[in-house]
PDB file of C-alpha atoms in Angstrom:
ATOM      1  CA  MET A   1      -7.160 -13.854  -3.487  1.00 95.00           C
ATOM      2  CA  LYS A   2      -3.968 -12.456  -1.903  1.00 98.00           C
ATOM      3  CA  LEU A   3      -4.711 -10.516   1.274  1.00 98.00           C
ATOM      4  CA  ILE A   4      -2.176  -7.927   2.480  1.00 98.00           C
ATOM      5  CA  GLY A   5      -2.483  -6.216   5.867  1.00 98.00           C
ATOM      6  CA  ILE A   6      -0.642  -2.910   5.764  1.00 98.00           C
ATOM      7  CA  GLU A   7      -0.874  -1.865   9.449  1.00 98.00           C
ATOM      8  CA  GLU A   8       0.567  -4.740  11.466  1.00 98.00           C
ATOM      9  CA  HIS A   9       2.796  -3.962  14.412  1.00 98.00           C
ATOM     10  CA  TYR A  10       5.864  -5.176  16.250  1.00 98.00           C
ATOM     11  CA  LEU A  11       8.057  -4.027  19.146  1.00 98.00           C
ATOM     12  CA  THR A  12      11.721  -4.614  19.977  1.00 97.00           C
ATOM     13  CA  ALA A  13      13.342  -5.047  23.370  1.00 96.00           C
ATOM     14  CA  ASP A  14      15.721  -2.157  22.601  1.00 96.00           C
ATOM     15  CA  VAL A  15      12.857   0.255  21.984  1.00 97.00           C
ATOM     16  CA  ARG A  16      10.972  -0.921  25.057  1.00 96.00           C
ATOM     17  CA  LYS A  17      14.088  -0.294  27.187  1.00 97.00           C
ATOM     18  CA  ALA A  18      14.543   3.148  25.633  1.00 97.00           C
ATOM     19  CA  TRP A  19      10.968   4.084  26.560  1.00 97.00           C
ATOM     20  CA  GLU A  20      11.582   2.925  30.126  1.00 96.00           C
ATOM     21  CA  ALA A  21      14.889   4.821  30.356  1.00 97.00           C
ATOM     22  CA  ILE A  22      13.168   8.164  29.766  1.00 96.00           C
ATOM     23  CA  GLY A  23      10.094   7.318  31.868  1.00 96.00           C
ATOM     24  CA  LEU A  24       7.838   7.690  28.862  1.00 95.00           C
ATOM     25  CA  ALA A  25       4.897   5.948  30.516  1.00 93.00           C
ATOM     26  CA  ALA A  26       4.494   8.971  32.808  1.00 92.00           C
ATOM     27  CA  THR A  27       3.585  11.197  29.851  1.00 91.00           C
ATOM     28  CA  ASP A  28       2.230   8.656  27.364  1.00 93.00           C
ATOM     29  CA  PRO A  29       0.246   5.765  28.867  1.00 93.00           C
ATOM     30  CA  SER A  30       0.516   3.781  25.634  1.00 92.00           C
ATOM     31  CA  ALA A  31       4.172   3.090  26.501  1.00 91.00           C
ATOM     32  CA  ALA A  32       2.981   1.047  29.478  1.00 87.00           C
ATOM     33  CA  ALA A  33      -0.013  -0.555  27.775  1.00 85.00           C
ATOM     34  CA  HIS A  34       1.879  -3.389  26.096  1.00 84.00           C
ATOM     35  CA  SER A  35       1.761  -6.435  28.334  1.00 84.00           C
ATOM     36  CA  GLY A  36       0.672 -10.033  28.470  1.00 91.00           C
ATOM     37  CA  GLU A  37      -0.362 -11.719  25.255  1.00 94.00           C
ATOM     38  CA  VAL A  38      -0.280  -8.486  23.252  1.00 94.00           C
ATOM     39  CA  GLU A  39       3.346  -7.904  24.241  1.00 94.00           C
ATOM     40  CA  ARG A  40       4.318 -11.471  23.364  1.00 96.00           C
ATOM     41  CA  ARG A  41       2.727 -11.105  19.939  1.00 97.00           C
ATOM     42  CA  LEU A  42       4.451  -7.764  19.337  1.00 97.00           C
ATOM     43  CA  PHE A  43       7.880  -9.248  20.064  1.00 97.00           C
ATOM     44  CA  ASP A  44       7.299 -12.369  17.953  1.00 97.00           C
ATOM     45  CA  LEU A  45       8.270 -12.061  14.294  1.00 96.00           C
ATOM     46  CA  ALA A  46       8.309 -15.755  13.533  1.00 92.00           C
ATOM     47  CA  ASP A  47       6.283 -18.882  14.185  1.00 92.00           C
ATOM     48  CA  MET A  48       3.315 -17.708  16.266  1.00 95.00           C
ATOM     49  CA  ARG A  49       2.777 -14.610  14.135  1.00 98.00           C
ATOM     50  CA  LEU A  50       2.657 -16.787  11.027  1.00 98.00           C
ATOM     51  CA  VAL A  51       0.239 -19.204  12.688  1.00 98.00           C
ATOM     52  CA  LEU A  52      -2.163 -16.383  13.555  1.00 98.00           C
ATOM     53  CA  MET A  53      -1.797 -14.854  10.094  1.00 98.00           C
ATOM     54  CA  ASP A  54      -2.822 -18.178   8.603  1.00 98.00           C
ATOM     55  CA  GLU A  55      -5.712 -18.486  11.042  1.00 97.00           C
ATOM     56  CA  THR A  56      -7.193 -15.096  10.190  1.00 97.00           C
ATOM     57  CA  GLY A  57      -6.516 -15.498   6.460  1.00 97.00           C
ATOM     58  CA  LEU A  58      -3.791 -12.880   5.980  1.00 98.00           C
ATOM     59  CA  ASP A  59      -1.112 -13.690   3.411  1.00 98.00           C
ATOM     60  CA  ILE A  60       1.262 -10.765   4.035  1.00 98.00           C
ATOM     61  CA  GLN A  61       1.848  -8.409   6.955  1.00 98.00           C
ATOM     62  CA  VAL A  62       3.450  -4.995   6.403  1.00 98.00           C
ATOM     63  CA  LEU A  63       5.369  -4.583   9.661  1.00 98.00           C
ATOM     64  CA  SER A  64       5.627  -1.277  11.530  1.00 98.00           C
ATOM     65  CA  LEU A  65       7.010  -0.388  14.965  1.00 98.00           C
ATOM     66  CA  THR A  66       4.121   0.235  17.324  1.00 97.00           C
ATOM     67  CA  THR A  67       3.202   3.638  18.737  1.00 96.00           C
ATOM     68  CA  PRO A  68       4.747   5.878  20.060  1.00 96.00           C
ATOM     69  CA  ALA A  69       7.749   4.512  18.164  1.00 97.00           C
ATOM     70  CA  LEU A  70      10.814   6.793  18.514  1.00 98.00           C
ATOM     71  CA  HIS A  71       9.004  10.128  18.613  1.00 97.00           C
ATOM     72  CA  ASP A  72      10.097  11.058  22.135  1.00 96.00           C
ATOM     73  CA  LEU A  73      13.720   9.995  21.916  1.00 97.00           C
ATOM     74  CA  GLY A  74      16.784  12.076  21.105  1.00 96.00           C
ATOM     75  CA  GLN A  75      19.991  11.342  19.227  1.00 97.00           C
ATOM     76  CA  GLU A  76      19.968   7.727  20.424  1.00 97.00           C
ATOM     77  CA  SER A  77      16.952   7.136  18.170  1.00 98.00           C
ATOM     78  CA  VAL A  78      19.185   7.200  15.075  1.00 98.00           C
ATOM     79  CA  GLU A  79      20.932   3.952  16.031  1.00 98.00           C
ATOM     80  CA  LEU A  80      17.733   2.447  17.459  1.00 98.00           C
ATOM     81  CA  ALA A  81      15.959   3.030  14.147  1.00 98.00           C
ATOM     82  CA  ARG A  82      18.765   1.490  12.149  1.00 98.00           C
ATOM     83  CA  ARG A  83      18.871  -1.610  14.356  1.00 98.00           C
ATOM     84  CA  ALA A  84      15.105  -2.080  14.253  1.00 98.00           C
ATOM     85  CA  ASN A  85      14.969  -1.654  10.486  1.00 98.00           C
ATOM     86  CA  ASP A  86      17.866  -4.045   9.930  1.00 98.00           C
ATOM     87  CA  ALA A  87      16.225  -6.662  12.179  1.00 98.00           C
ATOM     88  CA  VAL A  88      12.971  -6.452  10.252  1.00 98.00           C
ATOM     89  CA  ALA A  89      14.870  -6.630   6.965  1.00 98.00           C
ATOM     90  CA  GLU A  90      16.346  -9.944   8.134  1.00 98.00           C
ATOM     91  CA  VAL A  91      12.839 -11.237   8.872  1.00 98.00           C
ATOM     92  CA  ILE A  92      11.718 -10.250   5.372  1.00 98.00           C
ATOM     93  CA  THR A  93      14.765 -11.933   3.840  1.00 98.00           C
ATOM     94  CA  ARG A  94      13.746 -15.190   5.512  1.00 97.00           C
ATOM     95  CA  ARG A  95      10.074 -14.897   4.526  1.00 97.00           C
ATOM     96  CA  PRO A  96       9.640 -12.442   1.638  1.00 97.00           C
ATOM     97  CA  ASP A  97       6.388 -14.199   0.790  1.00 98.00           C
ATOM     98  CA  ARG A  98       4.869 -13.235   4.163  1.00 98.00           C
ATOM     99  CA  PHE A  99       6.363  -9.916   5.277  1.00 98.00           C
ATOM    100  CA  GLN A 100       6.994  -6.375   4.063  1.00 98.00           C
ATOM    101  CA  ALA A 101       7.807  -3.305   6.173  1.00 98.00           C
ATOM    102  CA  LEU A 102       7.382   0.378   6.855  1.00 98.00           C
ATOM    103  CA  ALA A 103      10.518   2.089   8.136  1.00 98.00           C
ATOM    104  CA  VAL A 104      10.780   3.360  11.685  1.00 98.00           C
ATOM    105  CA  LEU A 105      12.535   6.726  11.687  1.00 98.00           C
ATOM    106  CA  PRO A 106      14.462   8.835  14.227  1.00 98.00           C
ATOM    107  CA  VAL A 107      11.924  11.587  13.736  1.00 98.00           C
ATOM    108  CA  GLY A 108      13.444  13.856  16.382  1.00 97.00           C
ATOM    109  CA  GLN A 109      16.417  14.163  14.027  1.00 98.00           C
ATOM    110  CA  PRO A 110      14.608  15.014  10.767  1.00 98.00           C
ATOM    111  CA  GLU A 111      17.645  15.142   8.469  1.00 98.00           C
ATOM    112  CA  GLU A 112      18.878  11.766   9.703  1.00 98.00           C
ATOM    113  CA  ALA A 113      15.310  10.453   9.449  1.00 98.00           C
ATOM    114  CA  ALA A 114      15.120  11.430   5.786  1.00 98.00           C
ATOM    115  CA  LEU A 115      18.381   9.603   5.105  1.00 98.00           C
ATOM    116  CA  GLU A 116      17.219   6.510   6.996  1.00 98.00           C
ATOM    117  CA  LEU A 117      14.006   6.450   4.982  1.00 98.00           C
ATOM    118  CA  GLU A 118      16.021   6.568   1.776  1.00 98.00           C
ATOM    119  CA  ARG A 119      18.244   3.721   2.986  1.00 98.00           C
ATOM    120  CA  CYS A 120      15.263   1.614   3.976  1.00 98.00           C
ATOM    121  CA  VAL A 121      13.484   2.135   0.664  1.00 98.00           C
ATOM    122  CA  ARG A 122      16.400   1.948  -1.748  1.00 97.00           C
ATOM    123  CA  THR A 123      18.545  -0.645   0.025  1.00 98.00           C
ATOM    124  CA  LEU A 124      16.171  -2.711   2.151  1.00 98.00           C
ATOM    125  CA  GLY A 125      13.115  -2.551  -0.110  1.00 97.00           C
ATOM    126  CA  PHE A 126      10.761  -1.133   2.521  1.00 98.00           C
ATOM    127  CA  LYS A 127       7.438   0.221   1.289  1.00 98.00           C
ATOM    128  CA  GLY A 128       7.255   3.564   3.102  1.00 98.00           C
ATOM    129  CA  THR A 129       7.223   4.769   6.692  1.00 98.00           C
ATOM    130  CA  MET A 130       4.901   5.191   9.662  1.00 98.00           C
ATOM    131  CA  LEU A 131       4.771   8.311  11.828  1.00 98.00           C
ATOM    132  CA  CYS A 132       2.986   8.522  15.177  1.00 96.00           C
ATOM    133  CA  GLY A 133       1.717  12.056  15.528  1.00 94.00           C
ATOM    134  CA  ARG A 134       3.549  14.818  17.372  1.00 96.00           C
ATOM    135  CA  VAL A 135       7.320  14.868  17.732  1.00 96.00           C
ATOM    136  CA  GLY A 136       7.892  16.331  21.171  1.00 90.00           C
ATOM    137  CA  ASN A 137       5.832  19.525  21.089  1.00 91.00           C
ATOM    138  CA  ARG A 138       5.864  19.765  17.293  1.00 96.00           C
ATOM    139  CA  ASN A 139       2.904  18.739  15.187  1.00 97.00           C
ATOM    140  CA  LEU A 140       3.719  16.940  11.960  1.00 98.00           C
ATOM    141  CA  ASP A 141       3.213  20.068   9.841  1.00 98.00           C
ATOM    142  CA  HIS A 142       6.081  21.856  11.634  1.00 98.00           C
ATOM    143  CA  SER A 143       8.709  23.057   9.187  1.00 98.00           C
ATOM    144  CA  ASP A 144      11.429  21.179  11.123  1.00 98.00           C
ATOM    145  CA  LEU A 145       9.877  17.925   9.903  1.00 98.00           C
ATOM    146  CA  TRP A 146       9.629  18.842   6.227  1.00 98.00           C
ATOM    147  CA  PRO A 147      12.706  16.769   5.272  1.00 98.00           C
ATOM    148  CA  ILE A 148      10.845  13.578   6.159  1.00 98.00           C
ATOM    149  CA  PHE A 149       7.853  14.348   3.953  1.00 98.00           C
ATOM    150  CA  GLU A 150      10.071  15.673   1.182  1.00 98.00           C
ATOM    151  CA  SER A 151      12.034  12.426   1.255  1.00 98.00           C
ATOM    152  CA  ALA A 152       8.877  10.306   1.116  1.00 98.00           C
ATOM    153  CA  SER A 153       7.552  12.344  -1.800  1.00 98.00           C
ATOM    154  CA  ALA A 154      10.842  12.163  -3.706  1.00 98.00           C
ATOM    155  CA  LEU A 155      11.047   8.403  -3.143  1.00 98.00           C
ATOM    156  CA  GLY A 156       7.416   7.910  -4.147  1.00 98.00           C
ATOM    157  CA  VAL A 157       6.490   6.037  -0.961  1.00 98.00           C
ATOM    158  CA  PRO A 158       3.541   6.577   1.396  1.00 98.00           C
ATOM    159  CA  VAL A 159       3.481   7.815   4.978  1.00 98.00           C
ATOM    160  CA  LEU A 160       1.097   6.030   7.350  1.00 98.00           C
ATOM    161  CA  LEU A 161      -0.073   8.415  10.089  1.00 98.00           C
ATOM    162  CA  HIS A 162      -0.633   6.275  13.152  1.00 98.00           C
ATOM    163  CA  PRO A 163      -2.438   7.441  16.296  1.00 95.00           C
ATOM    164  CA  ARG A 164      -0.605   8.390  19.443  1.00 95.00           C
ATOM    165  CA  THR A 165      -1.875   9.552  22.821  1.00 96.00           C
ATOM    166  CA  PRO A 166      -2.829  13.258  22.957  1.00 96.00           C
ATOM    167  CA  ALA A 167      -0.604  15.671  24.864  1.00 95.00           C
ATOM    168  CA  SER A 168      -0.948  15.815  28.643  1.00 94.00           C
ATOM    169  CA  ALA A 169      -2.778  19.160  28.584  1.00 96.00           C
ATOM    170  CA  VAL A 170      -5.335  17.786  26.119  1.00 97.00           C
ATOM    171  CA  ARG A 171      -5.819  14.652  28.200  1.00 97.00           C
ATOM    172  CA  SER A 172      -6.338  16.741  31.313  1.00 97.00           C
ATOM    173  CA  ALA A 173      -8.938  18.933  29.609  1.00 98.00           C
ATOM    174  CA  TYR A 174     -10.925  16.259  27.779  1.00 97.00           C
ATOM    175  CA  TYR A 175     -10.014  12.727  28.844  1.00 98.00           C
ATOM    176  CA  SER A 176      -9.758  12.849  32.644  1.00 97.00           C
ATOM    177  CA  ASP A 177     -11.684  12.712  35.947  1.00 98.00           C
ATOM    178  CA  PHE A 178     -12.693   9.051  35.737  1.00 98.00           C
ATOM    179  CA  THR A 179     -10.642   6.159  37.044  1.00 97.00           C
ATOM    180  CA  PRO A 180      -7.012   6.004  35.841  1.00 94.00           C
ATOM    181  CA  GLU A 181      -7.901   2.997  33.700  1.00 95.00           C
ATOM    182  CA  VAL A 182     -10.860   4.750  32.073  1.00 97.00           C
ATOM    183  CA  ASP A 183      -8.884   7.971  31.573  1.00 97.00           C
ATOM    184  CA  ALA A 184      -6.126   6.077  29.778  1.00 96.00           C
ATOM    185  CA  ALA A 185      -8.510   4.055  27.602  1.00 96.00           C
ATOM    186  CA  PHE A 186     -10.540   7.181  26.719  1.00 98.00           C
ATOM    187  CA  ALA A 187      -7.378   9.055  25.715  1.00 97.00           C
ATOM    188  CA  MET A 188      -6.037   6.118  23.720  1.00 97.00           C
ATOM    189  CA  TYR A 189      -8.059   3.510  21.849  1.00 96.00           C
ATOM    190  CA  GLY A 190     -11.451   4.723  23.082  1.00 96.00           C
ATOM    191  CA  LEU A 191     -11.275   8.010  21.174  1.00 97.00           C
ATOM    192  CA  GLY A 192      -8.228  10.191  21.804  1.00 97.00           C
ATOM    193  CA  TRP A 193      -5.819   8.335  19.517  1.00 97.00           C
ATOM    194  CA  HIS A 194      -8.122   8.688  16.553  1.00 97.00           C
ATOM    195  CA  TYR A 195      -8.896  12.371  16.897  1.00 97.00           C
ATOM    196  CA  ASP A 196      -5.184  13.028  17.301  1.00 97.00           C
ATOM    197  CA  ALA A 197      -4.212  11.188  14.103  1.00 98.00           C
ATOM    198  CA  GLY A 198      -7.002  12.793  12.093  1.00 98.00           C
ATOM    199  CA  ILE A 199      -6.029  16.253  13.309  1.00 98.00           C
ATOM    200  CA  GLN A 200      -2.419  15.648  12.274  1.00 98.00           C
ATOM    201  CA  PHE A 201      -3.593  14.902   8.731  1.00 98.00           C
ATOM    202  CA  ILE A 202      -5.826  17.982   8.583  1.00 98.00           C
ATOM    203  CA  ARG A 203      -2.954  20.115   9.876  1.00 98.00           C
ATOM    204  CA  LEU A 204      -0.805  18.831   6.991  1.00 98.00           C
ATOM    205  CA  VAL A 205      -3.561  19.832   4.574  1.00 98.00           C
ATOM    206  CA  LEU A 206      -4.113  23.287   6.067  1.00 98.00           C
ATOM    207  CA  ALA A 207      -0.367  23.942   6.200  1.00 98.00           C
ATOM    208  CA  GLY A 208      -0.197  23.539   2.431  1.00 98.00           C
ATOM    209  CA  THR A 209       1.889  20.346   2.573  1.00 98.00           C
ATOM    210  CA  PHE A 210       0.098  18.841  -0.404  1.00 98.00           C
ATOM    211  CA  ASP A 211       0.364  22.044  -2.396  1.00 98.00           C
ATOM    212  CA  ARG A 212       4.154  21.944  -1.912  1.00 98.00           C
ATOM    213  CA  LEU A 213       4.299  18.164  -2.400  1.00 98.00           C
ATOM    214  CA  PRO A 214       1.349  17.243  -4.630  1.00 98.00           C
ATOM    215  CA  ASP A 215       2.571  13.670  -5.150  1.00 98.00           C
ATOM    216  CA  LEU A 216       2.892  12.890  -1.420  1.00 98.00           C
ATOM    217  CA  GLN A 217       0.585  10.053  -0.344  1.00 98.00           C
ATOM    218  CA  VAL A 218      -0.617   9.657   3.243  1.00 98.00           C
ATOM    219  CA  ILE A 219      -2.497   6.739   4.798  1.00 98.00           C
ATOM    220  CA  LEU A 220      -4.950   7.009   7.690  1.00 98.00           C
ATOM    221  CA  GLY A 221      -6.139   3.927   9.542  1.00 98.00           C
ATOM    222  CA  HIS A 222      -9.460   3.207  11.227  1.00 98.00           C
ATOM    223  CA  TRP A 223     -11.401   4.331   8.133  1.00 98.00           C
ATOM    224  CA  GLY A 224      -9.866   7.794   8.153  1.00 98.00           C
ATOM    225  CA  GLU A 225      -9.419   8.534  11.876  1.00 98.00           C
ATOM    226  CA  VAL A 226     -12.774  10.370  12.137  1.00 96.00           C
ATOM    227  CA  VAL A 227     -11.815  12.805   9.329  1.00 97.00           C
ATOM    228  CA  LEU A 228     -13.995  11.240   6.628  1.00 97.00           C
ATOM    229  CA  PHE A 229     -17.100  11.441   8.775  1.00 96.00           C
ATOM    230  CA  TYR A 230     -16.713  15.232   8.837  1.00 96.00           C
ATOM    231  CA  ALA A 231     -15.670  15.800   5.230  1.00 97.00           C
ATOM    232  CA  GLU A 232     -18.651  18.083   4.666  1.00 96.00           C
ATOM    233  CA  ARG A 233     -17.754  20.303   7.626  1.00 97.00           C
ATOM    234  CA  LEU A 234     -14.092  20.364   6.632  1.00 98.00           C
ATOM    235  CA  ALA A 235     -15.141  21.576   3.189  1.00 98.00           C
ATOM    236  CA  ALA A 236     -16.621  24.676   4.840  1.00 98.00           C
ATOM    237  CA  MET A 237     -13.047  25.813   5.523  1.00 98.00           C
ATOM    238  CA  ASP A 238     -12.389  26.171   1.798  1.00 98.00           C
ATOM    239  CA  ARG A 239     -13.476  29.803   1.905  1.00 97.00           C
ATOM    240  CA  VAL A 240     -10.770  30.693   4.449  1.00 98.00           C
ATOM    241  CA  SER A 241      -8.015  28.081   3.934  1.00 98.00           C
ATOM    242  CA  GLY A 242      -6.072  29.839   1.177  1.00 98.00           C
ATOM    243  CA  LEU A 243      -5.202  26.445  -0.306  1.00 98.00           C
ATOM    244  CA  ALA A 244      -4.760  25.797  -4.003  1.00 98.00           C
ATOM    245  CA  HIS A 245      -7.671  23.333  -4.050  1.00 98.00           C
ATOM    246  CA  PRO A 246     -10.798  22.477  -2.077  1.00 98.00           C
ATOM    247  CA  ILE A 247     -10.119  20.132   0.824  1.00 98.00           C
ATOM    248  CA  SER A 248     -12.102  17.421  -0.957  1.00 98.00           C
ATOM    249  CA  VAL A 249      -9.387  17.326  -3.640  1.00 98.00           C
ATOM    250  CA  TYR A 250      -6.707  16.392  -1.099  1.00 98.00           C
ATOM    251  CA  LEU A 251      -8.946  13.663   0.297  1.00 98.00           C
ATOM    252  CA  ARG A 252      -9.205  12.067  -3.153  1.00 98.00           C
ATOM    253  CA  ARG A 253      -5.683  12.867  -4.399  1.00 98.00           C
ATOM    254  CA  ASN A 254      -3.377  12.478  -1.389  1.00 98.00           C
ATOM    255  CA  LEU A 255      -5.148  10.161   1.056  1.00 98.00           C
ATOM    256  CA  TYR A 256      -5.495   6.388   1.316  1.00 98.00           C
ATOM    257  CA  VAL A 257      -7.648   4.809   4.014  1.00 98.00           C
ATOM    258  CA  THR A 258      -7.337   1.444   5.707  1.00 98.00           C
ATOM    259  CA  ALA A 259      -9.543  -0.691   7.937  1.00 98.00           C
ATOM    260  CA  SER A 260      -7.252  -1.283  10.952  1.00 98.00           C
ATOM    261  CA  GLY A 261      -9.308  -4.291  11.966  1.00 97.00           C
ATOM    262  CA  MET A 262     -12.590  -2.345  12.109  1.00 97.00           C
ATOM    263  CA  PHE A 263     -14.410  -4.762   9.863  1.00 98.00           C
ATOM    264  CA  SER A 264     -17.548  -2.791   9.015  1.00 97.00           C
ATOM    265  CA  PRO A 265     -19.044  -2.799   5.501  1.00 98.00           C
ATOM    266  CA  HIS A 266     -20.822   0.458   6.393  1.00 98.00           C
ATOM    267  CA  TYR A 267     -17.566   2.236   7.224  1.00 98.00           C
ATOM    268  CA  LEU A 268     -15.988   0.823   4.076  1.00 98.00           C
ATOM    269  CA  ALA A 269     -18.822   2.120   1.903  1.00 98.00           C
ATOM    270  CA  HIS A 270     -18.615   5.574   3.471  1.00 98.00           C
ATOM    271  CA  ALA A 271     -14.827   5.741   3.019  1.00 98.00           C
ATOM    272  CA  ALA A 272     -15.177   4.674  -0.616  1.00 98.00           C
ATOM    273  CA  SER A 273     -17.720   7.429  -1.204  1.00 98.00           C
ATOM    274  CA  ILE A 274     -15.188  10.047  -0.053  1.00 98.00           C
ATOM    275  CA  VAL A 275     -11.793   8.825  -1.307  1.00 98.00           C
ATOM    276  CA  GLY A 276     -12.810   6.265  -3.958  1.00 98.00           C
ATOM    277  CA  GLU A 277     -12.510   2.462  -4.127  1.00 98.00           C
ATOM    278  CA  ASP A 278      -9.021   2.796  -5.592  1.00 98.00           C
ATOM    279  CA  ARG A 279      -7.790   4.311  -2.296  1.00 98.00           C
ATOM    280  CA  LEU A 280      -8.980   1.634   0.107  1.00 98.00           C
ATOM    281  CA  LEU A 281      -6.384  -0.588   1.805  1.00 98.00           C
ATOM    282  CA  PHE A 282      -6.732  -3.656   4.018  1.00 98.00           C
ATOM    283  CA  SER A 283      -5.274  -4.026   7.509  1.00 98.00           C
ATOM    284  CA  THR A 284      -5.986  -5.946  10.707  1.00 98.00           C
ATOM    285  CA  ASP A 285      -4.077  -3.762  13.244  1.00 98.00           C
ATOM    286  CA  TYR A 286      -2.326  -6.863  14.571  1.00 98.00           C
ATOM    287  CA  PRO A 287      -2.025  -7.747  17.395  1.00 97.00           C
ATOM    288  CA  TYR A 288      -4.449  -5.252  18.902  1.00 95.00           C
ATOM    289  CA  GLN A 289      -7.508  -6.182  16.875  1.00 94.00           C
ATOM    290  CA  TYR A 290      -6.741  -9.850  16.315  1.00 94.00           C
ATOM    291  CA  ARG A 291      -9.816 -12.043  16.687  1.00 93.00           C
ATOM    292  CA  PRO A 292      -9.976 -15.799  15.977  1.00 92.00           C
ATOM    293  CA  GLY A 293     -12.314 -17.381  13.483  1.00 95.00           C
ATOM    294  CA  GLY A 294     -10.905 -16.389  10.095  1.00 96.00           C
ATOM    295  CA  ASP A 295     -11.890 -12.799  10.775  1.00 96.00           C
ATOM    296  CA  ALA A 296      -9.901 -11.013   8.054  1.00 98.00           C
ATOM    297  CA  ARG A 297     -10.779 -13.401   5.260  1.00 97.00           C
ATOM    298  CA  ARG A 298     -14.443 -13.413   6.266  1.00 97.00           C
ATOM    299  CA  PHE A 299     -14.654  -9.619   6.161  1.00 98.00           C
ATOM    300  CA  LEU A 300     -13.115  -9.569   2.709  1.00 98.00           C
ATOM    301  CA  ALA A 301     -15.713 -12.066   1.508  1.00 97.00           C
ATOM    302  CA  GLU A 302     -18.603 -10.092   3.016  1.00 97.00           C
ATOM    303  CA  CYS A 303     -17.415  -6.491   2.548  1.00 98.00           C
ATOM    304  CA  GLY A 304     -19.890  -5.649  -0.228  1.00 97.00           C
ATOM    305  CA  LEU A 305     -17.422  -4.769  -3.000  1.00 98.00           C
ATOM    306  CA  ASP A 306     -17.605  -6.332  -6.444  1.00 97.00           C
ATOM    307  CA  ASP A 307     -14.852  -8.736  -7.460  1.00 98.00           C
ATOM    308  CA  ALA A 308     -12.617  -6.122  -9.105  1.00 98.00           C
ATOM    309  CA  ASP A 309     -12.847  -3.649  -6.220  1.00 98.00           C
ATOM    310  CA  LYS A 310     -12.450  -6.483  -3.713  1.00 98.00           C
ATOM    311  CA  ALA A 311      -9.152  -7.512  -5.329  1.00 98.00           C
ATOM    312  CA  ALA A 312      -8.017  -3.882  -5.303  1.00 98.00           C
ATOM    313  CA  PHE A 313      -8.906  -3.581  -1.614  1.00 98.00           C
ATOM    314  CA  ALA A 314      -7.218  -6.885  -0.741  1.00 98.00           C
ATOM    315  CA  HIS A 315      -3.911  -6.234  -2.487  1.00 98.00           C
ATOM    316  CA  GLY A 316      -4.105  -4.314  -5.761  1.00 98.00           C
ATOM    317  CA  ASN A 317      -4.278  -0.778  -4.397  1.00 98.00           C
ATOM    318  CA  TRP A 318      -1.321  -1.417  -2.086  1.00 98.00           C
ATOM    319  CA  GLN A 319       0.769  -2.966  -4.852  1.00 98.00           C
ATOM    320  CA  ARG A 320       0.046  -0.036  -7.146  1.00 97.00           C
ATOM    321  CA  LEU A 321       0.936   2.447  -4.406  1.00 98.00           C
ATOM    322  CA  THR A 322       4.180   0.727  -3.385  1.00 97.00           C
ATOM    323  CA  GLN A 323       6.315  -0.346  -6.288  1.00 86.00           C
ATOM    324  CA  ASP A 324       9.896  -1.434  -5.656  1.00 64.00           C
ATOM    325  CA  HIS A 325      12.208   1.584  -5.309  1.00 60.00           C
ATOM    326  CA  ARG A 326      15.441  -0.246  -4.540  1.00 61.00           C
ATOM    327  CA  ALA A 327      18.522   0.929  -6.407  1.00 51.00           C
ATOM    328  CA  ASP A 328      19.721  -1.312  -9.219  1.00 38.00           C
TER     329      ASP A 328
END
C-alpha cells in the first residue's frame, strides 16, 4: 500500500543565512533549534533521506520548508522563495516517484506570494503551500494576506498551517520563568507551537474566510493542533460568531488533519469522529519525529482503520485533494 507523508521538511543554506542576517533567533528560538543530526537531515534531499524513508516505510515525501520559513523576511524573500522552489523542483524531477512539494512563499509580500504559488502549482506541479502562522505582527486572517488564500482557493490546492513559535509577549506571559532551555521547549514543541497553529485556523474561521472562500481547504498537523479536542467548546461560539454555518461545518468541509508523526490510534479515532475518515492524511514530520524500526509502516498497519479507510489515510485522501493543476 503506497504511503505518502505530506508534512516532511527541508532547509536550505540560503534561508538559514537569511535568518542569521536578521538575527531571527533572538525573537524566534526555532531559528536556532536546527543543529546536529536534525540539521543534516533537513539539508539532505538525496541519498540519506531516501534511506530513512525506506527504513520507516514511507514511499513519498511531500517536501516543505521548515518553520519559520520566510515569514519574517522582507523583499528579499521573493527571490529566496523562487530559488528554494526551483531547487526542490529539480529534486522532484530526478525522483518523481519519491518526492512532491508544497511551495514556500514570500508571505511578507502577499501579491508576489500569490503569483509564486500559481507558478509553483501550474508550472512546477507543486501540490499546495505551507504557511507558518503570523507574518510579522499580522495573523493569517489579516486582510493583507487574502491574496494568498484567494490564490490557493482559485487553484484548488490546500494550505498546510504549520506551527511557529508564539510572539515574544505571549512567550513572556505563558512560557517563561524556567531555564532558557525549558522556556524554549515549552514555547515550541512542548505546547506553544500547537496552540499557535490551532488559533490561526480558528481565526480564519471566525474571520469568515471560509464563507468568502467555501472551497478553500486547510490542513492542520498533529491531529488538529489541539482544535479538535475542543470542538464542543468551539461550537458554543455559534450563537455569537455571525458566520454562515456552525463551526462544526467548517471542520468537516474545509479542514484536513494529519498525524505529524504522532502515531496514536486514539488520536486518529478522535480526529475521524470530528472531520471524517475522508479527511485524514498521513505524515511523519520528518526529520523531527523520525524514529527507527519501521515506525510509519507499523502505525499504518496497527491504526485501527478498515482496509478502505486505511488506503484513504495512506494515500487516497491526499491524491483526491491534490490533483495535477499544471497548465497544458
